[in-house]
PDB file of C-alpha atoms and ligand atoms in Angstrom:
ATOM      1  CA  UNK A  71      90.205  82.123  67.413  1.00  0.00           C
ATOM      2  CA  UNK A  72      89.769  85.819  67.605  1.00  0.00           C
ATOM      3  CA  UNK A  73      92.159  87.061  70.722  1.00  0.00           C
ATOM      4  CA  UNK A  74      90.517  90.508  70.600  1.00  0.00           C
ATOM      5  CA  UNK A  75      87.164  88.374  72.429  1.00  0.00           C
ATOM      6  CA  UNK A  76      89.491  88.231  75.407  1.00  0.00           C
ATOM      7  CA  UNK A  77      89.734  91.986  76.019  1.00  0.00           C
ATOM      8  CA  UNK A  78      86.041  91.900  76.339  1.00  0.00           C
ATOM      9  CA  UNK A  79      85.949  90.007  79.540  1.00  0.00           C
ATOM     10  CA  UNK A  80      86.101  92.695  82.627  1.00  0.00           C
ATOM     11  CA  UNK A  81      88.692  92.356  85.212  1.00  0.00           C
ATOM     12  CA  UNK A  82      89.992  94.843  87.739  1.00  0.00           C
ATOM     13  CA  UNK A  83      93.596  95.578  88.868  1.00  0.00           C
ATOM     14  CA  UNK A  84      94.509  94.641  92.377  1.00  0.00           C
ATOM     15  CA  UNK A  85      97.779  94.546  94.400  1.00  0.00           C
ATOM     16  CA  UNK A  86      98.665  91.054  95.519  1.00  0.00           C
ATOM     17  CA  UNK A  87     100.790  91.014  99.014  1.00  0.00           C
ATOM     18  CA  UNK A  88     102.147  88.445 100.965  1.00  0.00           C
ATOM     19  CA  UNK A  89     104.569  88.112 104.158  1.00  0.00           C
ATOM     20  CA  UNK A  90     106.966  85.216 104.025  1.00  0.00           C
ATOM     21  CA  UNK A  91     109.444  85.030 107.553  1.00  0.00           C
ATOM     22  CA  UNK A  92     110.614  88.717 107.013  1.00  0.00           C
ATOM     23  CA  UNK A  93     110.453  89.043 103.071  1.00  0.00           C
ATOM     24  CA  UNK A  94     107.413  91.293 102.234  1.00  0.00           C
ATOM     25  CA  UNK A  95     106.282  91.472  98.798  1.00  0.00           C
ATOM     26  CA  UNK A  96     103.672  92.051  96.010  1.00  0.00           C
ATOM     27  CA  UNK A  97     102.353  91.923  92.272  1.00  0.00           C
ATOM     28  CA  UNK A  98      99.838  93.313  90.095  1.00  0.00           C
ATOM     29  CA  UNK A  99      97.040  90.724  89.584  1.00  0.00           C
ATOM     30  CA  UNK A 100      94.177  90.934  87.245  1.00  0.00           C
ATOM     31  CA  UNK A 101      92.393  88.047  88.504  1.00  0.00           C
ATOM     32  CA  UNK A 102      90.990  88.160  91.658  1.00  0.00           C
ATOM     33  CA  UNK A 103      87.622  86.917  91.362  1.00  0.00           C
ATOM     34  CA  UNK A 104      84.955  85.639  94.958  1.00  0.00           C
ATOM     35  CA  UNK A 105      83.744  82.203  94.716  1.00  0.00           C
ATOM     36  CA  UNK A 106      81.509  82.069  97.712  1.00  0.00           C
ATOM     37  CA  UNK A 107      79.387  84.087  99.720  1.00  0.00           C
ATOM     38  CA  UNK A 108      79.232  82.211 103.165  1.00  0.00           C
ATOM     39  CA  UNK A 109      81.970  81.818 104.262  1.00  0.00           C
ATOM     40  CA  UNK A 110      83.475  84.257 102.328  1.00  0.00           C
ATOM     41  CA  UNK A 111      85.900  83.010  99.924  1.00  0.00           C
ATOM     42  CA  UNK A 112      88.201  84.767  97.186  1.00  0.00           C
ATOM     43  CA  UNK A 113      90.250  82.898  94.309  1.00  0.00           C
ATOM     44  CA  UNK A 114      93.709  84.441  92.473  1.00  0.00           C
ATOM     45  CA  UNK A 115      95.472  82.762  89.441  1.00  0.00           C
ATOM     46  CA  UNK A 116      99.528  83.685  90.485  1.00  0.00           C
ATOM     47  CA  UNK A 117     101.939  82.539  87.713  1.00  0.00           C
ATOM     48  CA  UNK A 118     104.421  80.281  89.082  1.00  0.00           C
ATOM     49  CA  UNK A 119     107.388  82.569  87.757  1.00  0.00           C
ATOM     50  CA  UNK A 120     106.077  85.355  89.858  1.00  0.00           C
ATOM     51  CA  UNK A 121     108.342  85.356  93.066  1.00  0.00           C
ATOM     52  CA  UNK A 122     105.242  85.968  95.154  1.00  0.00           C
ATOM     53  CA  UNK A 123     103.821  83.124  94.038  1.00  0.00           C
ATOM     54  CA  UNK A 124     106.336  80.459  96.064  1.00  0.00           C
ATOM     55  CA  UNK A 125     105.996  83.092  98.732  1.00  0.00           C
ATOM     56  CA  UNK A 126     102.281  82.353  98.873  1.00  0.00           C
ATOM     57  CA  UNK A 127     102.708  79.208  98.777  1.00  0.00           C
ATOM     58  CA  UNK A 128     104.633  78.901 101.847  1.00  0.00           C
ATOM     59  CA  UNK A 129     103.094  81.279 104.058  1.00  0.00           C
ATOM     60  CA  UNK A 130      99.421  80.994 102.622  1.00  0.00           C
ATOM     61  CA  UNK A 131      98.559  84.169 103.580  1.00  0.00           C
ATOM     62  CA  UNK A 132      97.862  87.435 100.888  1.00  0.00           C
ATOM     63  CA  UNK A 133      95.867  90.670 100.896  1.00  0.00           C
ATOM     64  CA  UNK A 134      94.112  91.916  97.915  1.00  0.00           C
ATOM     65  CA  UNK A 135      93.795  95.784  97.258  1.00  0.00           C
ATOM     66  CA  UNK A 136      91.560  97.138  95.086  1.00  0.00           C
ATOM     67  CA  UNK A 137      93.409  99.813  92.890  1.00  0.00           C
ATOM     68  CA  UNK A 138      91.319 102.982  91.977  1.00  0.00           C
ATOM     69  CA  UNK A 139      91.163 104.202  88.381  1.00  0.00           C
ATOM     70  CA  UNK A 140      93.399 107.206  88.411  1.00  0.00           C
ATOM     71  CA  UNK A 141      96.066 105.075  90.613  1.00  0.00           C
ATOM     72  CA  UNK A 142      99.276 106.040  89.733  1.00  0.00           C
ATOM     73  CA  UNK A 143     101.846 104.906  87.217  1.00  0.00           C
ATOM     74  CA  UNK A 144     104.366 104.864  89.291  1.00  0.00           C
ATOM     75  CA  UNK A 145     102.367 102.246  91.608  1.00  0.00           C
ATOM     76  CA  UNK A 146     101.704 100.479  88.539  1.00  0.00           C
ATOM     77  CA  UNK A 147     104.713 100.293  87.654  1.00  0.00           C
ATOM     78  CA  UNK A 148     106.893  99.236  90.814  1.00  0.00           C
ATOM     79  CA  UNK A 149     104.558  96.094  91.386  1.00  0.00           C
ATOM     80  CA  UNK A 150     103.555  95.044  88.184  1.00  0.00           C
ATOM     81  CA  UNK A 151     106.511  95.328  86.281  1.00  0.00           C
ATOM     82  CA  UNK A 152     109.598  94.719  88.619  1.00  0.00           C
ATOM     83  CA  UNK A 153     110.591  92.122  90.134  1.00  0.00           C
ATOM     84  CA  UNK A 154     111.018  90.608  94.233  1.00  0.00           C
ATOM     85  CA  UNK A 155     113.872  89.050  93.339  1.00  0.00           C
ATOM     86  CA  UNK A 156     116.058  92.446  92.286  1.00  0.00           C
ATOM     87  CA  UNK A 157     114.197  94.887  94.219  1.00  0.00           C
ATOM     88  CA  UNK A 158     112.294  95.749  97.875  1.00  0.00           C
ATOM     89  CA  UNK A 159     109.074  96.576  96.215  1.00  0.00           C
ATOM     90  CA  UNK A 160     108.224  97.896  99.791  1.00  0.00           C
ATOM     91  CA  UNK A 161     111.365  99.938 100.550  1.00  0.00           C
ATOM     92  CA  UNK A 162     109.845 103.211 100.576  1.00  0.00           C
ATOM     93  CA  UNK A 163     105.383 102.114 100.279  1.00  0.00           C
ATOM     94  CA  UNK A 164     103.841 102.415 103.944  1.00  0.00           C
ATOM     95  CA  UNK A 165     100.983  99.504 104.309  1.00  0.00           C
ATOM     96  CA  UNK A 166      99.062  98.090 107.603  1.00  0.00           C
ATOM     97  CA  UNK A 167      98.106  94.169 108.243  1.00  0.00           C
ATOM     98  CA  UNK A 168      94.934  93.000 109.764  1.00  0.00           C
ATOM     99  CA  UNK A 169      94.198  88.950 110.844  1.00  0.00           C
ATOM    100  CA  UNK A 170      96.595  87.358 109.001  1.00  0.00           C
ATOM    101  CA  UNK A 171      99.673  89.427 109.167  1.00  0.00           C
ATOM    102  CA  UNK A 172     100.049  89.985 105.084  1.00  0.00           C
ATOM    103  CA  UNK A 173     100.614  93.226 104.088  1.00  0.00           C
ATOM    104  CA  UNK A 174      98.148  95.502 103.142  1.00  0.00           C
ATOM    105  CA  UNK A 175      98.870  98.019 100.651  1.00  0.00           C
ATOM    106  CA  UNK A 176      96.493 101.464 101.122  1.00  0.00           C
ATOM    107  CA  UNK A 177      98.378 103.289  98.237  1.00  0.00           C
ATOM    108  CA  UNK A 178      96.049 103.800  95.275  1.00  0.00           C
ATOM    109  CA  UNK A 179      93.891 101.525  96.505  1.00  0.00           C
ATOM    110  CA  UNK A 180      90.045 102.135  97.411  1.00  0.00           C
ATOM    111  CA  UNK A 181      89.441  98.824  99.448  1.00  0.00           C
ATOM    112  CA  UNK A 182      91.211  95.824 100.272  1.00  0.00           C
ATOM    113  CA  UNK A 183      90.742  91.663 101.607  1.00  0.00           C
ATOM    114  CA  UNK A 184      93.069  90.002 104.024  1.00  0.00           C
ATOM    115  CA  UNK A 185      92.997  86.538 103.110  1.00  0.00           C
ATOM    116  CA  UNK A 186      93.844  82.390 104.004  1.00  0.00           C
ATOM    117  CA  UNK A 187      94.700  80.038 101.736  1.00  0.00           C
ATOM    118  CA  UNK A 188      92.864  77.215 101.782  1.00  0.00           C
ATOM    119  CA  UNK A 189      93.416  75.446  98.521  1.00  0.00           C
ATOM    120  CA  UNK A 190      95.758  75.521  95.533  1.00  0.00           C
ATOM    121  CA  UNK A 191      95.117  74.216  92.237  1.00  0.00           C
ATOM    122  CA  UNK A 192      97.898  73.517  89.845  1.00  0.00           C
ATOM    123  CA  UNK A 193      96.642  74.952  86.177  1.00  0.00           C
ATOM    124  CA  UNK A 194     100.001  74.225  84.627  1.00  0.00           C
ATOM    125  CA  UNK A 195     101.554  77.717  83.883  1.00  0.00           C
ATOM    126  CA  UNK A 196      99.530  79.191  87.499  1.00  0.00           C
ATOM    127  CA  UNK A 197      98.407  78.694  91.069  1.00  0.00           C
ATOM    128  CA  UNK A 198      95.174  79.393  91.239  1.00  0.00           C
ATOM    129  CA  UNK A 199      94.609  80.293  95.323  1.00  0.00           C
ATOM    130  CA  UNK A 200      91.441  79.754  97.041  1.00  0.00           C
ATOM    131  CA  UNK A 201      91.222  81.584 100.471  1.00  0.00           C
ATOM    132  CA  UNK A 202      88.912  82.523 103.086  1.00  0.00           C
ATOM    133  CA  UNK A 203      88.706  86.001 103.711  1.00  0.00           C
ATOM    134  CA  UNK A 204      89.189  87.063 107.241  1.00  0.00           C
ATOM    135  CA  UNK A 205      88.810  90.872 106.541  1.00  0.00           C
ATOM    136  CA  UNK A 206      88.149  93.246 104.745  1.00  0.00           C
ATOM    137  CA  UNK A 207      87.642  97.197 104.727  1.00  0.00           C
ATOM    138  CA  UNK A 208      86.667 100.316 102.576  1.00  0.00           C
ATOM    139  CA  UNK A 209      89.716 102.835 101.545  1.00  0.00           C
ATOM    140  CA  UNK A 210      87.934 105.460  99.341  1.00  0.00           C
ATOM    141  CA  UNK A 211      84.721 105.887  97.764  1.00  0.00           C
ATOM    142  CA  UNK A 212      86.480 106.203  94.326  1.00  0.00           C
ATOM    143  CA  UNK A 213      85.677 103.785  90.748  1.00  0.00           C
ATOM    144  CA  UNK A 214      87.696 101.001  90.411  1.00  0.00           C
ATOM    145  CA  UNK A 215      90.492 100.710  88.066  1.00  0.00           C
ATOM    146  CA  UNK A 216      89.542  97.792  85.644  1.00  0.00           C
ATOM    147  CA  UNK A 217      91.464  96.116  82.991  1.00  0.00           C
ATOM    148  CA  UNK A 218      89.591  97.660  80.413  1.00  0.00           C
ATOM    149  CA  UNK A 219      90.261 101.003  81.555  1.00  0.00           C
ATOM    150  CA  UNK A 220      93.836 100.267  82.014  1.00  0.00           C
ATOM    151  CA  UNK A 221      94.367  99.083  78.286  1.00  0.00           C
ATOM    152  CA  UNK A 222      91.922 101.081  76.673  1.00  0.00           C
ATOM    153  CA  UNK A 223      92.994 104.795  78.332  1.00  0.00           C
ATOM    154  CA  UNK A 224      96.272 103.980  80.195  1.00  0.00           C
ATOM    155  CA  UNK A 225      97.092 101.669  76.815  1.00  0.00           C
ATOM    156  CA  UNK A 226      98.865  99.169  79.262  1.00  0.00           C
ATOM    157  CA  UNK A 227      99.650  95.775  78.189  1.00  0.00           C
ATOM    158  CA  UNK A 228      99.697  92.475  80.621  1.00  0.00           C
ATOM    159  CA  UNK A 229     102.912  91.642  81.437  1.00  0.00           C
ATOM    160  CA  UNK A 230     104.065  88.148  80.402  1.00  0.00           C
ATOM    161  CA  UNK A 231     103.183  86.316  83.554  1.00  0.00           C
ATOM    162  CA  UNK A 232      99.516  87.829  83.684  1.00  0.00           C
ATOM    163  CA  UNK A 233      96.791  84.516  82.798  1.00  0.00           C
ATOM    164  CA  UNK A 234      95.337  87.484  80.480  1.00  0.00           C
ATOM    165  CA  UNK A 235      98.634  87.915  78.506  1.00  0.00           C
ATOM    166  CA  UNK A 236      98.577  88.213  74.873  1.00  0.00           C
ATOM    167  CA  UNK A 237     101.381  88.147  72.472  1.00  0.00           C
ATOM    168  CA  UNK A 238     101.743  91.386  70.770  1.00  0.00           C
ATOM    169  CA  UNK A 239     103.060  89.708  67.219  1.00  0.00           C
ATOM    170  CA  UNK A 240     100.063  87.619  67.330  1.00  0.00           C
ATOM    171  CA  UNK A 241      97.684  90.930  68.119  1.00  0.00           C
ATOM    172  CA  UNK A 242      99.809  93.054  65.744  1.00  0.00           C
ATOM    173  CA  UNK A 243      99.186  90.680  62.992  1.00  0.00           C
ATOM    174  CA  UNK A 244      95.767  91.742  62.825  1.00  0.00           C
ATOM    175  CA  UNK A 245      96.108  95.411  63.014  1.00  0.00           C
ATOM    176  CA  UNK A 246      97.052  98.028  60.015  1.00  0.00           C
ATOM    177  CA  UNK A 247     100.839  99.566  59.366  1.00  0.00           C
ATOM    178  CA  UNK A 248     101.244 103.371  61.088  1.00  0.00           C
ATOM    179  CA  UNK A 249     103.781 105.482  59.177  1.00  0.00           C
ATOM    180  CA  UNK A 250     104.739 107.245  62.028  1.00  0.00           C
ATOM    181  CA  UNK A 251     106.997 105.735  64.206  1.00  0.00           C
ATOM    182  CA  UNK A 252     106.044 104.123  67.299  1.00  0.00           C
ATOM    183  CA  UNK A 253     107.999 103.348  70.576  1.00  0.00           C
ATOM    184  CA  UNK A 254     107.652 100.674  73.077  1.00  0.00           C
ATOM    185  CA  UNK A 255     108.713 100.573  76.323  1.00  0.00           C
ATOM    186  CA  UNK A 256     111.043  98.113  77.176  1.00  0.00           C
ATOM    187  CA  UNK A 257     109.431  97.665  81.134  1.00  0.00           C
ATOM    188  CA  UNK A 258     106.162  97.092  80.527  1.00  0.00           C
ATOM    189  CA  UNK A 259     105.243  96.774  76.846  1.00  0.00           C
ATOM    190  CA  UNK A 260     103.099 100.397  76.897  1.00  0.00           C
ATOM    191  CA  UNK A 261     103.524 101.678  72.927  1.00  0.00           C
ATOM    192  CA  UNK A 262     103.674 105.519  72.333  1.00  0.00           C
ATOM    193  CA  UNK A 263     102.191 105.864  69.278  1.00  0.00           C
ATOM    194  CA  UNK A 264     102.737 109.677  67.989  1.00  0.00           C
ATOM    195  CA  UNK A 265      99.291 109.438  66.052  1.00  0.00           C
ATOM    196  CA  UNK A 266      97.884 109.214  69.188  1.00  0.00           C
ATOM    197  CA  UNK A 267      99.708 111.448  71.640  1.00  0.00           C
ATOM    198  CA  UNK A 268      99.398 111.367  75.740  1.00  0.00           C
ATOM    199  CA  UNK A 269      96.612 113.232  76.054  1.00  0.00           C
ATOM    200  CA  UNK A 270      96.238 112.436  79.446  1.00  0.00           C
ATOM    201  CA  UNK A 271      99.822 113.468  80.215  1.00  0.00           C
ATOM    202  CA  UNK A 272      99.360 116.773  78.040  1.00  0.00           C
ATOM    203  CA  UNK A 273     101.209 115.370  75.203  1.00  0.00           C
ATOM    204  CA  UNK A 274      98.616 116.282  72.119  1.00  0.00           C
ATOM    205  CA  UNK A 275      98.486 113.677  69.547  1.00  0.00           C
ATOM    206  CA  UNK A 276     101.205 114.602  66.321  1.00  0.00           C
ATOM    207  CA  UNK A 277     104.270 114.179  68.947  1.00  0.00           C
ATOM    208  CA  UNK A 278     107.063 112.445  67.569  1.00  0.00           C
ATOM    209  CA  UNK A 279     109.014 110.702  70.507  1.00  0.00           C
ATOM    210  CA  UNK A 280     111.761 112.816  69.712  1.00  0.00           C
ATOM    211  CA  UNK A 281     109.589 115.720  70.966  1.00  0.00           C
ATOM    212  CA  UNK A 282     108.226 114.493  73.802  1.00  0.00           C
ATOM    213  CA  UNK A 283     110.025 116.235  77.151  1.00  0.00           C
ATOM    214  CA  UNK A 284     113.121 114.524  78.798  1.00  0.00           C
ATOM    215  CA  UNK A 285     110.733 114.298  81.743  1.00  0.00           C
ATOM    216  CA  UNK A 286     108.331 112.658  80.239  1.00  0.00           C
ATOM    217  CA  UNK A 287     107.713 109.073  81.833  1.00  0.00           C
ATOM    218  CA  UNK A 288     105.747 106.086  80.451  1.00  0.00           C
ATOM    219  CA  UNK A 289     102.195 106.143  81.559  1.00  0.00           C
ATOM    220  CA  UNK A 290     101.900 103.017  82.385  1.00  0.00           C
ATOM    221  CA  UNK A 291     104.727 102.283  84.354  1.00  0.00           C
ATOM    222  CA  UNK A 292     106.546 105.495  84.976  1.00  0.00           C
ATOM    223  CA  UNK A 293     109.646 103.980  83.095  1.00  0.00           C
ATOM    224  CA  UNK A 294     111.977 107.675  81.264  1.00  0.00           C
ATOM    225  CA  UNK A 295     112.169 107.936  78.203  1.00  0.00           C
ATOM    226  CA  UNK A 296     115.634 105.498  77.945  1.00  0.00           C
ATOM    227  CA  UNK A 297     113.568 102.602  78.855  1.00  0.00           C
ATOM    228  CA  UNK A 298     111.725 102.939  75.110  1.00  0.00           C
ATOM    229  CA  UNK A 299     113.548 101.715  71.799  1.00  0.00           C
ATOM    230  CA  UNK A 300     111.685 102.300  68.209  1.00  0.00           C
ATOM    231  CA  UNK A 301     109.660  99.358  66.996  1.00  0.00           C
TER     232      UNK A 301
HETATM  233 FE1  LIG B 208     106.269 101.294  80.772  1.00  0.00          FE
END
């Protein structure tokens, strides 16, 4: 099996959100595909270590938002790669609700579904979640952010609990030794590869991590430069 074949199947990025008695919270999904037209209906695949998923369970409600493709690290980063259980993802993030009452996050996002569970299906590791969609609404007339986009440019990685995670060892195996030294960062698994620079960032390629500013922040999940240890 050639685990390379599964970066070629195209996903977006979404925000997952879900209202349980008072606890708000969300996740970084890269499955969030429709499975009917009439009435509309919308499936996720929510690993069962993610806190939100239990929440979901519960309250069967969630909102979907569509992130756009510049969206922020820092977004990124605070949903995708930190946890419910050690932190109030929506402390200081503004969002709206529609039918259901879930939370709608508008940051970085360019539309978004308020949805109703109204089916689960154990896959072993995940719940996959089939609900009706009882809204839904246009943000910003921006491109999507997909997954391809997100590992190929923003180099992000899934995090363990994504259905689309691949081990790194495993992917490593197959790729050629660097003499430079590389750095990986500890929150989300993002490798700063000197060779390569952060263009994006203004960091030209050549940069040891030694020389990158102290202000410098991962750019996929706005972790400083502490969070990274050589690899
Ligand atoms: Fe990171």
């Amino acid at each position: 099996m050639n685990i390379e074949a599964f970066f070629k199947l195209s996903y977006g990025l979404y925000i997952i959100a879900t209202k349980n008695k008072d606890k708000l919270n969300a996740y970084i999904a890269n499955t969030a595909f429709q499975v009917t037209a009439q009435p509309p209906q919308i499936a996720i695949s929510c690993s069962k270590d993610n806190y939100t998923c239990g929440m979901i369970q519960s309250s069967k409600i969630f909102s979907i938002s569509v992130l756009n493709q510049e969206a922020k690290s820092e977004t990124i980063g605070l949903f995708g790669y930190k946890s419910g259980r050690d932190i109030n993802k929506f402390e200081n993030i503004s969002y709206t609700t529609a039918t259901t009452g879930a939370p709608i996050v508008k940051e970085d996002s360019i539309a978004w579904f308020d949805c109703r569970v109204n089916n689960m299906i154990d896959v072993g590791s995940h719940i996959v979640f089939i609900a009706t969609i009882e809204d839904s609404d246009l943000l910003e007339n921006k491109p999507p952010l997909t997954y391809a986009h997100y590992h190929e440019v923003k180099k992000g990685l899934a995090p363990k609990n994504a259905p689309t995670y691949i081990d790194e060892k495993v992917l490593n195996q197959s790729k050629s030794e660097s003499t430079t030294k590389k750095y990986k960062c500890l929150a989300c698994g993002y490798i700063y590869d000197p060779d390569l620079g952060d263009e994006e960032n203004g960091i030209p390629p050549g940069t040891e991590f030694e020389g990158l500013p102290e202000d410098w922040l991962c750019p996929t999940c706005g972790s400083t430069k502490d969070m990274f240890d050589p690899i």
